[in-house]
Short mmCIF file of C-alpha atoms and ligand atoms in Angstrom, two decimals:
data_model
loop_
_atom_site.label_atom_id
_atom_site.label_comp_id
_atom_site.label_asym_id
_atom_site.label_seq_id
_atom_site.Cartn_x
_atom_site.Cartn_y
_atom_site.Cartn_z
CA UNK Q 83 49.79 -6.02 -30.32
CA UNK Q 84 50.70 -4.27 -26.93
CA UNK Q 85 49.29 -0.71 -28.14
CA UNK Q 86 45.95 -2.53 -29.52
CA UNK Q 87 45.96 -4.18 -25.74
CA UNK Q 88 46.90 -0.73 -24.05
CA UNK Q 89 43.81 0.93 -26.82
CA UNK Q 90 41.17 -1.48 -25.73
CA UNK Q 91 42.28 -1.76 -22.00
CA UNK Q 92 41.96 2.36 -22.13
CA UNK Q 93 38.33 2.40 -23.87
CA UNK Q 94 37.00 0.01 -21.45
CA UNK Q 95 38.72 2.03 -18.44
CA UNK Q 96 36.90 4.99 -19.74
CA UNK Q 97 33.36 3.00 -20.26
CA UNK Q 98 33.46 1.66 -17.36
CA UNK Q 99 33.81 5.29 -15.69
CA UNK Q 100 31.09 6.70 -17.49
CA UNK Q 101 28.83 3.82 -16.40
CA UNK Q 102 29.66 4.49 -13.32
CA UNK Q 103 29.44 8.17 -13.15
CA UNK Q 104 26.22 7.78 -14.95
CA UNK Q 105 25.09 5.39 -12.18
CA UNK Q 106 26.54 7.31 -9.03
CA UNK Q 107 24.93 10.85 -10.68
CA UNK Q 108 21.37 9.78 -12.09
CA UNK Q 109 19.36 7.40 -10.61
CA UNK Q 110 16.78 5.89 -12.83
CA UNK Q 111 19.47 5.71 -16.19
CA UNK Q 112 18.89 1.95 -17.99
CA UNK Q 113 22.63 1.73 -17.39
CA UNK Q 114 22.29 1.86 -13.64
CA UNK Q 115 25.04 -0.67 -12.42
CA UNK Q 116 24.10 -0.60 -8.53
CA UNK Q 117 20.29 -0.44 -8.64
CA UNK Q 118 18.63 0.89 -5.59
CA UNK Q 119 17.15 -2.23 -3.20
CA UNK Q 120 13.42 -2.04 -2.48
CA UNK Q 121 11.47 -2.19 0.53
CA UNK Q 122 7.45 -1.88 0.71
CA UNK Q 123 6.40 -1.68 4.40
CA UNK Q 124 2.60 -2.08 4.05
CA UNK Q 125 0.24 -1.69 7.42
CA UNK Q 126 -3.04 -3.46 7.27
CA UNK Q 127 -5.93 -0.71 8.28
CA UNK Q 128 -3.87 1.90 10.36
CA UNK Q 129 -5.43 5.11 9.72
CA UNK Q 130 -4.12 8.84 8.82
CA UNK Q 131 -3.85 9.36 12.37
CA UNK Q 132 -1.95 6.62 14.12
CA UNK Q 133 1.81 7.55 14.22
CA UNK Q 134 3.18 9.79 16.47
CA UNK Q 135 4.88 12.10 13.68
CA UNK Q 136 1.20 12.07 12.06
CA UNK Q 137 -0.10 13.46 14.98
CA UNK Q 138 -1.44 10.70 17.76
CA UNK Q 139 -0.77 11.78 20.90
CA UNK Q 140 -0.47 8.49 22.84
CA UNK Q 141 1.08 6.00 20.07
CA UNK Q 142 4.30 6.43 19.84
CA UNK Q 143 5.99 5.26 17.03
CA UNK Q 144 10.17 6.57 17.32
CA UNK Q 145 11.35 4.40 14.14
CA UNK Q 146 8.86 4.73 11.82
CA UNK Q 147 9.29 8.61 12.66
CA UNK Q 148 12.20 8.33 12.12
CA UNK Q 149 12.31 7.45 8.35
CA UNK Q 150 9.60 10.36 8.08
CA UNK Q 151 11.57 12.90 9.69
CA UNK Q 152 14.81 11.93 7.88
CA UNK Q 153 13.41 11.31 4.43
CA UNK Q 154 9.98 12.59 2.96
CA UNK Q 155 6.61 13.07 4.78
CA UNK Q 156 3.76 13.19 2.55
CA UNK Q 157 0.61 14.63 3.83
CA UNK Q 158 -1.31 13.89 0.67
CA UNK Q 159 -0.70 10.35 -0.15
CA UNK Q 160 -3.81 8.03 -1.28
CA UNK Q 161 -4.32 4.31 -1.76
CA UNK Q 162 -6.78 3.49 -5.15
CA UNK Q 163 -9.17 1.88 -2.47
CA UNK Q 164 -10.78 2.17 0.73
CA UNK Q 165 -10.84 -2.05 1.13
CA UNK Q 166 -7.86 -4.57 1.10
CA UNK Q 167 -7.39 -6.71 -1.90
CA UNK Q 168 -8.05 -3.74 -4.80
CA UNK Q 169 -5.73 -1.39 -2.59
CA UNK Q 170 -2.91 -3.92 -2.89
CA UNK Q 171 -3.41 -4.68 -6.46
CA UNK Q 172 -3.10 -1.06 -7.38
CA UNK Q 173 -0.20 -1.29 -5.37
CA UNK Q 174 1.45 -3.71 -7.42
CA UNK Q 175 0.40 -2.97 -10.78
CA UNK Q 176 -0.06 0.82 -11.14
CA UNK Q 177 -3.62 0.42 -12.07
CA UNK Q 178 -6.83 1.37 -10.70
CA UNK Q 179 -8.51 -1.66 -9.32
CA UNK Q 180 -11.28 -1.33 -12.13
CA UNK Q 181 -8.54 -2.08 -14.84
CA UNK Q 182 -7.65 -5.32 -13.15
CA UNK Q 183 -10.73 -7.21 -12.51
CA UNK Q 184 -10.29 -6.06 -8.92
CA UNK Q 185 -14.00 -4.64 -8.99
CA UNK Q 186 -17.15 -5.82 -8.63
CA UNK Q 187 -20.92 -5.93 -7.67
CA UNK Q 188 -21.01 -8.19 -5.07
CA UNK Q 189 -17.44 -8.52 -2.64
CA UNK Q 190 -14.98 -6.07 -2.23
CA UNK Q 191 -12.31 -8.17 -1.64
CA UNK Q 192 -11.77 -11.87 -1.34
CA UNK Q 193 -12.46 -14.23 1.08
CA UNK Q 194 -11.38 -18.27 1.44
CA UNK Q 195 -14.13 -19.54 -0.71
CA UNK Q 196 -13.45 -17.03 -3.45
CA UNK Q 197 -12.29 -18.89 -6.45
CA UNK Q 198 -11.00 -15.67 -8.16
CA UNK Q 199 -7.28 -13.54 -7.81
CA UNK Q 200 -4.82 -11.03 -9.60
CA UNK Q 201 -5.12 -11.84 -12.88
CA UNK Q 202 -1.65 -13.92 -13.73
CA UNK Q 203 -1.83 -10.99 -17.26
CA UNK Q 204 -1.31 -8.23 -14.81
CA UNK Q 205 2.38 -7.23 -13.95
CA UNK Q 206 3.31 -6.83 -10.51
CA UNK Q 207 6.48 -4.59 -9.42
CA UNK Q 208 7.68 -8.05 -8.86
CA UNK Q 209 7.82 -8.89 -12.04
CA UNK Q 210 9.05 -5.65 -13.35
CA UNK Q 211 11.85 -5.82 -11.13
CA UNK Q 212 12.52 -9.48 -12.39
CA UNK Q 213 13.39 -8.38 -15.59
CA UNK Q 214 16.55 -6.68 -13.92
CA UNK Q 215 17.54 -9.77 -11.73
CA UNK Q 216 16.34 -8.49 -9.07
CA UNK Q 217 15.48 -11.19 -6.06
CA UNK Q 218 11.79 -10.41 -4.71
CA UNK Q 219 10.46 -11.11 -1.30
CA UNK Q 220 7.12 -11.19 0.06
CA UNK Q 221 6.62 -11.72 3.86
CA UNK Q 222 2.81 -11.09 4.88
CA UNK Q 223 -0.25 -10.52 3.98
CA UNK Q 224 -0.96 -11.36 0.11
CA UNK Q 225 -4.88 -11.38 -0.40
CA UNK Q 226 -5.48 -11.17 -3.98
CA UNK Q 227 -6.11 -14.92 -4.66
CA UNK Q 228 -5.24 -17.83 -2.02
CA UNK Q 229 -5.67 -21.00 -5.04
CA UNK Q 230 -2.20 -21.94 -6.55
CA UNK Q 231 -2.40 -19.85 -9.77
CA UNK Q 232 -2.66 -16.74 -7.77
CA UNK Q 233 -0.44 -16.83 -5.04
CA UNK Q 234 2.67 -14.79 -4.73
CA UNK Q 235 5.36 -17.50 -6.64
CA UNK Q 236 3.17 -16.90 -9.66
CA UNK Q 237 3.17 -12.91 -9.60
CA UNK Q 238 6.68 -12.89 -9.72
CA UNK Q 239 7.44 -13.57 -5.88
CA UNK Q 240 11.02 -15.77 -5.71
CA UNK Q 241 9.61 -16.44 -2.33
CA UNK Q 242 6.82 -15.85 0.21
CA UNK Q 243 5.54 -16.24 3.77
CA UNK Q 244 2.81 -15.34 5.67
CA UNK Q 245 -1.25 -15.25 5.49
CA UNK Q 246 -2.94 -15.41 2.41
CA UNK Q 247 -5.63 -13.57 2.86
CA UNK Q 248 -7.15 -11.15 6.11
CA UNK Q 249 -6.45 -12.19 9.94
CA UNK Q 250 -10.17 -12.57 10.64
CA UNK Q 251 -11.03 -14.85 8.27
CA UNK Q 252 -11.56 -18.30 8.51
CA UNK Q 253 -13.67 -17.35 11.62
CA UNK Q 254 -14.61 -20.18 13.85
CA UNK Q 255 -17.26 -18.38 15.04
CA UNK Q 256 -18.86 -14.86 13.79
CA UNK Q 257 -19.33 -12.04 16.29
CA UNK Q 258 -18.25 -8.89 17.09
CA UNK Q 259 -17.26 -10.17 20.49
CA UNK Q 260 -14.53 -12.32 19.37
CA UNK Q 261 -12.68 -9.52 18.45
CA UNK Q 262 -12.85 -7.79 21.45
CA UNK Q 263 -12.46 -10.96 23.70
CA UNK Q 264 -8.80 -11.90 25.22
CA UNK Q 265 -6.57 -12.76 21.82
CA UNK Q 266 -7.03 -16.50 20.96
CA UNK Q 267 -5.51 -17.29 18.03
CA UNK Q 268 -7.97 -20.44 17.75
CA UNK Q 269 -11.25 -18.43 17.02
CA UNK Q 270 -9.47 -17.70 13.65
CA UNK Q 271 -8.28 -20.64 11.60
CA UNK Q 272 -6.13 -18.70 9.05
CA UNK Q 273 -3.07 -20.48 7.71
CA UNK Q 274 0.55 -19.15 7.61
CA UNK Q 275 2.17 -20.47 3.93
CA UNK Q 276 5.69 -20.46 2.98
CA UNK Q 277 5.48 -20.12 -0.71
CA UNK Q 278 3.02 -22.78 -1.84
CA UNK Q 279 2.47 -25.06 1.38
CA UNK Q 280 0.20 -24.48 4.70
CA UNK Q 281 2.99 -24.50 7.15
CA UNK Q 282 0.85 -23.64 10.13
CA UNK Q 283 -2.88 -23.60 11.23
CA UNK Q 284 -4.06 -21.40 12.75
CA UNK Q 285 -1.22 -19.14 12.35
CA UNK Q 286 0.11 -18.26 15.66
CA UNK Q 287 -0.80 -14.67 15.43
CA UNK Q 288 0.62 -13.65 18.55
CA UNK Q 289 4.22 -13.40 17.16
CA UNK Q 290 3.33 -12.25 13.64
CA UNK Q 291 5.03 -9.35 13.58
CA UNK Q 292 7.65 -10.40 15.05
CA UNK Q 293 8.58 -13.68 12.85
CA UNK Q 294 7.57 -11.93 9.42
CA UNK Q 295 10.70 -9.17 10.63
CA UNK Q 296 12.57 -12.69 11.37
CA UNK Q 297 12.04 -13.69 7.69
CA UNK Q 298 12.60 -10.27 6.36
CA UNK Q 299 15.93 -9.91 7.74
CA UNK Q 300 17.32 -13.24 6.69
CA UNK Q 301 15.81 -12.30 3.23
CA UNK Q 302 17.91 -8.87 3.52
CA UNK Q 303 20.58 -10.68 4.66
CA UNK Q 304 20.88 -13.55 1.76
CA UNK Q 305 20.08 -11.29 -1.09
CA UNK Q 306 22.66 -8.65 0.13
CA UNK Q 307 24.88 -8.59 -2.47
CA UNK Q 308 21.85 -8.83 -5.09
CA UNK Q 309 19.07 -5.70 -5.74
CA UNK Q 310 16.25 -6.95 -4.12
CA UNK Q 311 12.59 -6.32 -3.75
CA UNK Q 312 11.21 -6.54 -0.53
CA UNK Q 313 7.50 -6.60 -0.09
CA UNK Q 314 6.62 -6.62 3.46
CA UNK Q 315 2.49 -6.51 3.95
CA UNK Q 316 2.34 -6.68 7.78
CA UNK Q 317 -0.87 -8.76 8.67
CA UNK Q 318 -1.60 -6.12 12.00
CA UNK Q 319 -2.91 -4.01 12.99
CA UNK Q 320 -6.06 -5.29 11.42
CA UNK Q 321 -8.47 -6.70 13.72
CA UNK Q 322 -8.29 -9.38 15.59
CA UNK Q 323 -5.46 -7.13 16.87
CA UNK Q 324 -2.27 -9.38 18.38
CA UNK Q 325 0.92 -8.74 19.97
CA UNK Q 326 3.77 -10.59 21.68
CA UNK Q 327 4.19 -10.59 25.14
CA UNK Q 328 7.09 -8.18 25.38
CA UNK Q 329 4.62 -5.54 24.13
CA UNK Q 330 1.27 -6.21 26.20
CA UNK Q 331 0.67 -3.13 28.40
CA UNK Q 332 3.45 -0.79 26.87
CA UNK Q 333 1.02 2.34 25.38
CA UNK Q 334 -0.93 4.74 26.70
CA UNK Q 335 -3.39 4.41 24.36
CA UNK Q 336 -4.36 0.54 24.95
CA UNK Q 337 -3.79 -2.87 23.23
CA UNK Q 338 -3.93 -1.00 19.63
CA UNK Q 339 -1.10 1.15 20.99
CA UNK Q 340 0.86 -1.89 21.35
CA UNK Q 341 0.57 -3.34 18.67
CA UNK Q 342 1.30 -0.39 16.79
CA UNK Q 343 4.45 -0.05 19.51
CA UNK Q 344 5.59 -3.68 18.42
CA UNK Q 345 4.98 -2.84 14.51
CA UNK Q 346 7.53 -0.21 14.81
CA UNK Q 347 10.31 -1.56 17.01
CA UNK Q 348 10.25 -3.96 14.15
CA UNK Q 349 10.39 -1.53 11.30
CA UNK Q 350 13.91 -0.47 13.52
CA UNK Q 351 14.67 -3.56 13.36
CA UNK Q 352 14.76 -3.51 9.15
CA UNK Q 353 16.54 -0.60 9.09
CA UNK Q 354 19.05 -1.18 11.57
CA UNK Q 355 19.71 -4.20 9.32
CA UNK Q 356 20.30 -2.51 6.17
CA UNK Q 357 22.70 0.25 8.46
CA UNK Q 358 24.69 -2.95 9.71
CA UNK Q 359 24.99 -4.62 6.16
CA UNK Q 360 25.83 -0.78 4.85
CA UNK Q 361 23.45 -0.70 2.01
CA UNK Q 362 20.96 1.50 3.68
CA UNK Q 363 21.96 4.46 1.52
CA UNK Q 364 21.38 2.41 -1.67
CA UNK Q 365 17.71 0.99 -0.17
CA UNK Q 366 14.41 2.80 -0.93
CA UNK Q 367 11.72 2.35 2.00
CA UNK Q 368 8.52 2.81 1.41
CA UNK Q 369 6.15 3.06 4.76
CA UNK Q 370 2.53 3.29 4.07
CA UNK Q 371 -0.73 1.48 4.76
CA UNK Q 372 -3.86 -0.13 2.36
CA UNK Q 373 -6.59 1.41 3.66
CA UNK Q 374 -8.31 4.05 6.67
CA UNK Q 375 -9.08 2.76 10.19
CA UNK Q 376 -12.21 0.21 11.08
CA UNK Q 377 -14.52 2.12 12.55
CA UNK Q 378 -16.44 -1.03 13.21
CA UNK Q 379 -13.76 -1.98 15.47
CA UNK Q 380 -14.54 0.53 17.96
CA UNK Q 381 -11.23 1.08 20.11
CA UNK Q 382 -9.41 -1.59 18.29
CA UNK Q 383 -9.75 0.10 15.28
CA UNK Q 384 -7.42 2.70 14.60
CA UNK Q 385 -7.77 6.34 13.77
CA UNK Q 386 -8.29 9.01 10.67
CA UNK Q 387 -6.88 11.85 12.57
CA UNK Q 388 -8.56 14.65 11.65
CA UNK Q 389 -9.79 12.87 8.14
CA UNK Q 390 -13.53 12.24 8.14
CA UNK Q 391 -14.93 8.25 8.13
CA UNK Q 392 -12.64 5.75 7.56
CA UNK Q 393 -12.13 2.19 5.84
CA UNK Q 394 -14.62 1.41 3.50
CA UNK Q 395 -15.98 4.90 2.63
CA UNK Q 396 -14.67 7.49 -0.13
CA UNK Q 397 -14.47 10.08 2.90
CA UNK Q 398 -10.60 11.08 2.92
CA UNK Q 399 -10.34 8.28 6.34
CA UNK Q 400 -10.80 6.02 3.89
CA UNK Q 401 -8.36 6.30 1.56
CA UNK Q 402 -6.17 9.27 2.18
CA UNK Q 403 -2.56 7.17 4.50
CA UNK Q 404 0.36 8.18 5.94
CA UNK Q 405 3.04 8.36 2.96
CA UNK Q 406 6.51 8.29 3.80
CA UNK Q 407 9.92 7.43 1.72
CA UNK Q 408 13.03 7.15 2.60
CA UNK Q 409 16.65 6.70 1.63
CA UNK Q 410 19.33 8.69 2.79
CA UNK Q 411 21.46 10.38 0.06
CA UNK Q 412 18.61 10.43 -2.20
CA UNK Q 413 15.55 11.02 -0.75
CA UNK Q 414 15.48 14.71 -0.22
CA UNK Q 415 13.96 15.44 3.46
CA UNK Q 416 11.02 17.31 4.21
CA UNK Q 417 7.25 17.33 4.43
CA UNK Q 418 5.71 17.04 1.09
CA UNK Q 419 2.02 18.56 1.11
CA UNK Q 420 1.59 17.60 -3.32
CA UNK Q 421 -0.27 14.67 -4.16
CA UNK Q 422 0.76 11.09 -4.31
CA UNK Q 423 -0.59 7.88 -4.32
CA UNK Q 424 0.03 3.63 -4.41
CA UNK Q 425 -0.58 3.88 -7.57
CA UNK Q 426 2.48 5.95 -8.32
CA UNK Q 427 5.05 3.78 -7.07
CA UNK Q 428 5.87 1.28 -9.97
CA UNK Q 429 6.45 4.13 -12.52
CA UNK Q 430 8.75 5.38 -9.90
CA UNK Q 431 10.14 2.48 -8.71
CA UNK Q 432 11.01 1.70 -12.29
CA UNK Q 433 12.30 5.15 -12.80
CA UNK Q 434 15.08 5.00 -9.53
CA UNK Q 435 15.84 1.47 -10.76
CA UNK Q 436 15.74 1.66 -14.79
CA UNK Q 437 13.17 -0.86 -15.12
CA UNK Q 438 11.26 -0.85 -17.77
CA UNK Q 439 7.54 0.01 -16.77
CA UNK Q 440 4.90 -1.91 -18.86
CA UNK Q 441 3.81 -0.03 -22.40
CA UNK Q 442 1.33 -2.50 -23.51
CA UNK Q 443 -1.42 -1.25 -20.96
CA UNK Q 444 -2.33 1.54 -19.42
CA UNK Q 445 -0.50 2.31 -16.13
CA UNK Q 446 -2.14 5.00 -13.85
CA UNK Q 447 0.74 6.02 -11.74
CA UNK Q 448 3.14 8.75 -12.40
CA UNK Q 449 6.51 9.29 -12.00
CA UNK Q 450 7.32 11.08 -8.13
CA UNK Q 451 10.86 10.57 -8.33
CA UNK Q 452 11.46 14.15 -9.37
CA UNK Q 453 9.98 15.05 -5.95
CA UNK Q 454 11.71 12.41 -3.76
CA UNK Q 455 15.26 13.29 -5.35
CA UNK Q 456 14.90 17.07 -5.50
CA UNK Q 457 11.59 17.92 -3.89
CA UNK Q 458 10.24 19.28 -7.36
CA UNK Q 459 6.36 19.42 -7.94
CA UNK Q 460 4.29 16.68 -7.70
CA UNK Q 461 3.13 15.66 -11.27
CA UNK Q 462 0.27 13.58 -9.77
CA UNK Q 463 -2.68 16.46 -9.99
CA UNK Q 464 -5.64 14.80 -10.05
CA UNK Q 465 -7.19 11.24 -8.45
CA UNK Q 466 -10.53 9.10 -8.82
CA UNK Q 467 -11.82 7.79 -5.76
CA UNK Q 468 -13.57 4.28 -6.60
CA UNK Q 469 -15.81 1.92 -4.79
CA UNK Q 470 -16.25 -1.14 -6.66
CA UNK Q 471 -16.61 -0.14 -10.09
CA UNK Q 472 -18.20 3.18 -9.40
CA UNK Q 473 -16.24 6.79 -9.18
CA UNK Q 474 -18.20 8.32 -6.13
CA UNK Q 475 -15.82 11.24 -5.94
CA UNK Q 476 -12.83 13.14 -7.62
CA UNK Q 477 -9.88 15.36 -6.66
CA UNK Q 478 -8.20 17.38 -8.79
CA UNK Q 479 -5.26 19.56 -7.12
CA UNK Q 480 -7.36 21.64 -4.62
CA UNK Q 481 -11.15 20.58 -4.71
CA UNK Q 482 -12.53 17.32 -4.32
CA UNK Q 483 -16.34 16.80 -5.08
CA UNK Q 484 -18.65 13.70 -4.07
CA UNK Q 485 -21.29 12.61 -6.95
CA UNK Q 486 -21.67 9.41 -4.08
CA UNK Q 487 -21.57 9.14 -0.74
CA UNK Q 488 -21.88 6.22 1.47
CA UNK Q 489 -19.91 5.35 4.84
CA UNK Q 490 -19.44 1.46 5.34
CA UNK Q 491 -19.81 -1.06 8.18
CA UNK Q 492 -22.76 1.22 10.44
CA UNK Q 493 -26.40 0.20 10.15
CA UNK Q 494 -27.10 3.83 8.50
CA UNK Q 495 -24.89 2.89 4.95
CA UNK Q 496 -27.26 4.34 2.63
CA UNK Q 497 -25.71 4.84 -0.69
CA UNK Q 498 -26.75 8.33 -2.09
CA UNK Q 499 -26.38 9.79 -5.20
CA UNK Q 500 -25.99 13.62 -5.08
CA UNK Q 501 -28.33 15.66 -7.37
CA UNK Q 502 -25.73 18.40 -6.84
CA UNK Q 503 -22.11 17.48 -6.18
CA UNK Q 504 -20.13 18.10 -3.09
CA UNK Q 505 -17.48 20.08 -3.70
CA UNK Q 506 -14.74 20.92 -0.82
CA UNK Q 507 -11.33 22.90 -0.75
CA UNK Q 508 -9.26 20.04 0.42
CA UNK Q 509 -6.36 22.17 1.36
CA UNK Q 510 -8.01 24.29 3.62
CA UNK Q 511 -10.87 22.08 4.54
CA UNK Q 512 -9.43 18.28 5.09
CA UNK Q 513 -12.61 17.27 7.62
CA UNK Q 514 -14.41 17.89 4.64
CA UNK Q 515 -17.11 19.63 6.37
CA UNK Q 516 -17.41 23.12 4.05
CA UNK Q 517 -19.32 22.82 0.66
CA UNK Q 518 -18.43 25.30 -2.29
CA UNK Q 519 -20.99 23.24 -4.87
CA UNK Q 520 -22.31 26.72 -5.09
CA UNK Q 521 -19.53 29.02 -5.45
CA UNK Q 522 -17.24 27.23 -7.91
CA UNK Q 523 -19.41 25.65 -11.01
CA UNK Q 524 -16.19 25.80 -13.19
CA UNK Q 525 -14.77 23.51 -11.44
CA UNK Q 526 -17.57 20.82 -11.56
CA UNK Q 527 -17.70 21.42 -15.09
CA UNK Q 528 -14.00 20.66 -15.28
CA UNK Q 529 -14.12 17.35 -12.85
CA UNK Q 530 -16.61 16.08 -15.70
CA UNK Q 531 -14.34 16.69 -18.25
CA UNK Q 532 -11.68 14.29 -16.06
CA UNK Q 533 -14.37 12.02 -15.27
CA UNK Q 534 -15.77 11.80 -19.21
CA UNK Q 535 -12.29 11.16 -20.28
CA UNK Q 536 -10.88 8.81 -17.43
CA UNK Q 537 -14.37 6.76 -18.20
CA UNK Q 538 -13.26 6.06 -22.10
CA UNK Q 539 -9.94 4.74 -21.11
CA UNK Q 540 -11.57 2.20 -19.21
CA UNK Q 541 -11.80 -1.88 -20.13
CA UNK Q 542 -13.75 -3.97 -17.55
CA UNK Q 543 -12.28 -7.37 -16.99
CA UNK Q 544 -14.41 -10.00 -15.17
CA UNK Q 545 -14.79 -9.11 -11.66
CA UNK Q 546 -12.40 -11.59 -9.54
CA UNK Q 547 -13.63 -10.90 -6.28
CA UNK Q 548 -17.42 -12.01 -7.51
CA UNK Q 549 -16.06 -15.71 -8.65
CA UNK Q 550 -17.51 -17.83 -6.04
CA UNK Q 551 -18.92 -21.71 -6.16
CA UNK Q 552 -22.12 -22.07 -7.62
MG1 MG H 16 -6.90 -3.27 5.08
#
């Protein structure tokens, strides 16, 4: 009886070891005991150009720096649109907007009469995270359906706060001069929710930031002992741009400056949190933004760096962001110059955590852990660049060619469609100024081949952000 005891006390002594082992050495096993914790910090139109480690010379932004300079910088990082609502269903789902009735004809994204949303079919990294027990958090900006089926508690969301769809909606009044006027949180009657309830109207935007951080760090602080998924869509620095009072006047380069200032105290504020709670070494964060800057917006818009157009537009402002990851131990530092994009991070969230990813659809992101963990190449290699339900351009490694071109929100937004492609050497020509149509046909003749075969895999749903009252 004792030996049989001392037999089964010794196999489970050794099990447990090897679980463990296999957890501490490999990352991404099914058997992972201590799953990483997830954090999604996701800016609202702040462009290529607008942190200090990408470049700006009067923003500063120390914290968010920070995670860049101590975990991975990537230089090549896309969103799967140019516009709001598709770019954060990609986000969540792995799939190109087109695959999840987040195209259309007539909106690009969805406003408070819109009657449409994510479809409820589609599964979020919420939900995939679910499936492990994880506890998942959304504190911001949601925008991919504000009527009950679609908000965030039916996507797989244990809990959410924060806008439901853009800062500038619900206008009292349209004009550009609103926007530019002194901040009054009145001329935009956009609700604040805490999971299914209007808690506040209009949201008092002038503390945003700073209460969604409040909310995120009692969320961090409750689900401690738990993995959790935190998915933190800040509502700024879209226009109507808004900051607190401690932050008014702080930047060199104006009231966008401060905002951005405020935005990143607070991401220190998130990661001095997970230091103090000491699970910062077992928490991904993921720092990036849904689209380019708003050109429209003038000097409250934001900036593309030396990317050409911005939101809207197919240009690389519009959909080529600031990528950055970070989690000391096992994000690998350095600047990563390979291709990635929103797209990618459910397969690789699934793959650091062992969730399963979905294998009854077709999921468009790849697998980056590989390059996050030990810097190895990028398998991404080749991206479509949508607007609506239309591919108006393609890269593949080093070119990208235009078949479309159109910029967005300027009176001169003619759509053309280019007899002869557009083809630029994206490493060496980012401002996408040099054409090589001429000097490289193989390579057109190869895009097609991507394009023809991309184009069969493709199912249109009904297009959500066209459902609107008769
Ligand atoms: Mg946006």
């Amino acid at each position: 009886m004792n030996t049989n005891n001392g037999f089964i006390a010794l196999v489970l002594f050794v099990t447990v070891t090897l679980c463990s082992c296999e957890a501490n050495s490999s990352l991404g096993n099914a058997s992972n005991e201590n799953p990483p914790n997830v954090i999604i910090i996701f800016m609202d139109d702040m462009g290529y150009g607008d942190l200090s480690s990408f470049g700006h010379p009067t923003i500063q932004t120390p914290h968010i720096d920070r995670l860049a300079n101590e975990g991975q910088k990537w230089t090549n990082f896309y969103v799967a649109s140019s516009v709001c609502s598709p770019s954060r269903g990609s986000l969540l789902t792995g799939r190109y907007p087109i695959r999840i009735g987040l195209a259309g004809e007539k909106h690009r994204v969805f406003f408070p009469e819109s009657l449409g949303g994510l479809p409820t079919s589609e599964i979020t990294i919420a939900e995939m995270l679910k499936e492990l027990g994880y506890k998942t958090g959304i504190i911001g900006k949601w925008h991919l359906g504000h009527l009950q089926e679609y908000l965030p508690t039916n996507q797989g969301f244990d809990y959410y706060y924060g806008i439901p769809y853009s800062n500038d909606m619900d206008g009292v009044k349209w004009g550009l001069e609103t926007f530019f006027a002194e901040p009054d949180i009145n001329m935009w009657n956009v609700p604040l929710m805490e999971n299914e309830t209007i808690i506040e109207r209009p949201a008092n935007q002038h503390t945003i930031t700073k209460r969604y951080t409040d909310k995120a760090l009692e969320f961090i602080q409750e689900n401690q002992n738990d993995p959790f998924f935190l998915y933190l869509p800040h509502s700024m620095v879209h226009t109507p741009l808004f900051a607190s009072e401690d932050f008014l006047g702080t930047s060199k380069r104006g009231f966008y400056g401060d905002v951005m200032s405020e935005v990143d105290f607070n991401v220190g504020r998130i990661t001095s949190k997970l230091e103090s709670l000491g699970i910062d070494e077992n928490t991904l964060i993921v720092f990036t933004s849904d689209n380019g800057p708003w050109h429209l917006m003038l000097e409250h818009g934001g900036s593309a760096g030396l990317l050409k157009d911005g939101k809207g537009t197919t240009w690389e402002g519009g959909m080529r962001v600031p990528g950055i990851f970070y989690m000391p131990g096992t994000v690998t530092p350095g600047v990563i110059e390979d291709m990635g994009t929103s797209l990618d991070l459910l397969p690789t969230i699934a793959s650091l955590t062992g969730a399963p990813v979905p294998s009854d659809r077709i999921i468009d992101g790849v697998d980056l852990s590989a390059v996050l963990k030990d810097k190895a190449a990028s398998p991404r290699d080749h991206f479509f660049y949508y607007r609506m339900r239309e591919i108006y351009a393609v890269r593949n490694r080093t070119f990208k060619a235009h078949y479309i071109t159109q910029t967005a929100y300027k009176k001169d937004n003619q759509r053309r469609v280019l007899e002869q492609p557009l083809l630029y050497n994206i490493l060496h020509d980012p401002s996408e100024k040099y054409d090589h149509a001429d000097d490289y046909p193989e390579v057109l003749a190869e895009f097609q081949v991507l394009i023809s075969n991309h184009k069969k895999t493709v199912k249109e749903l009904p297009f959500e952000m066209d459902r609107y009252p008769e």
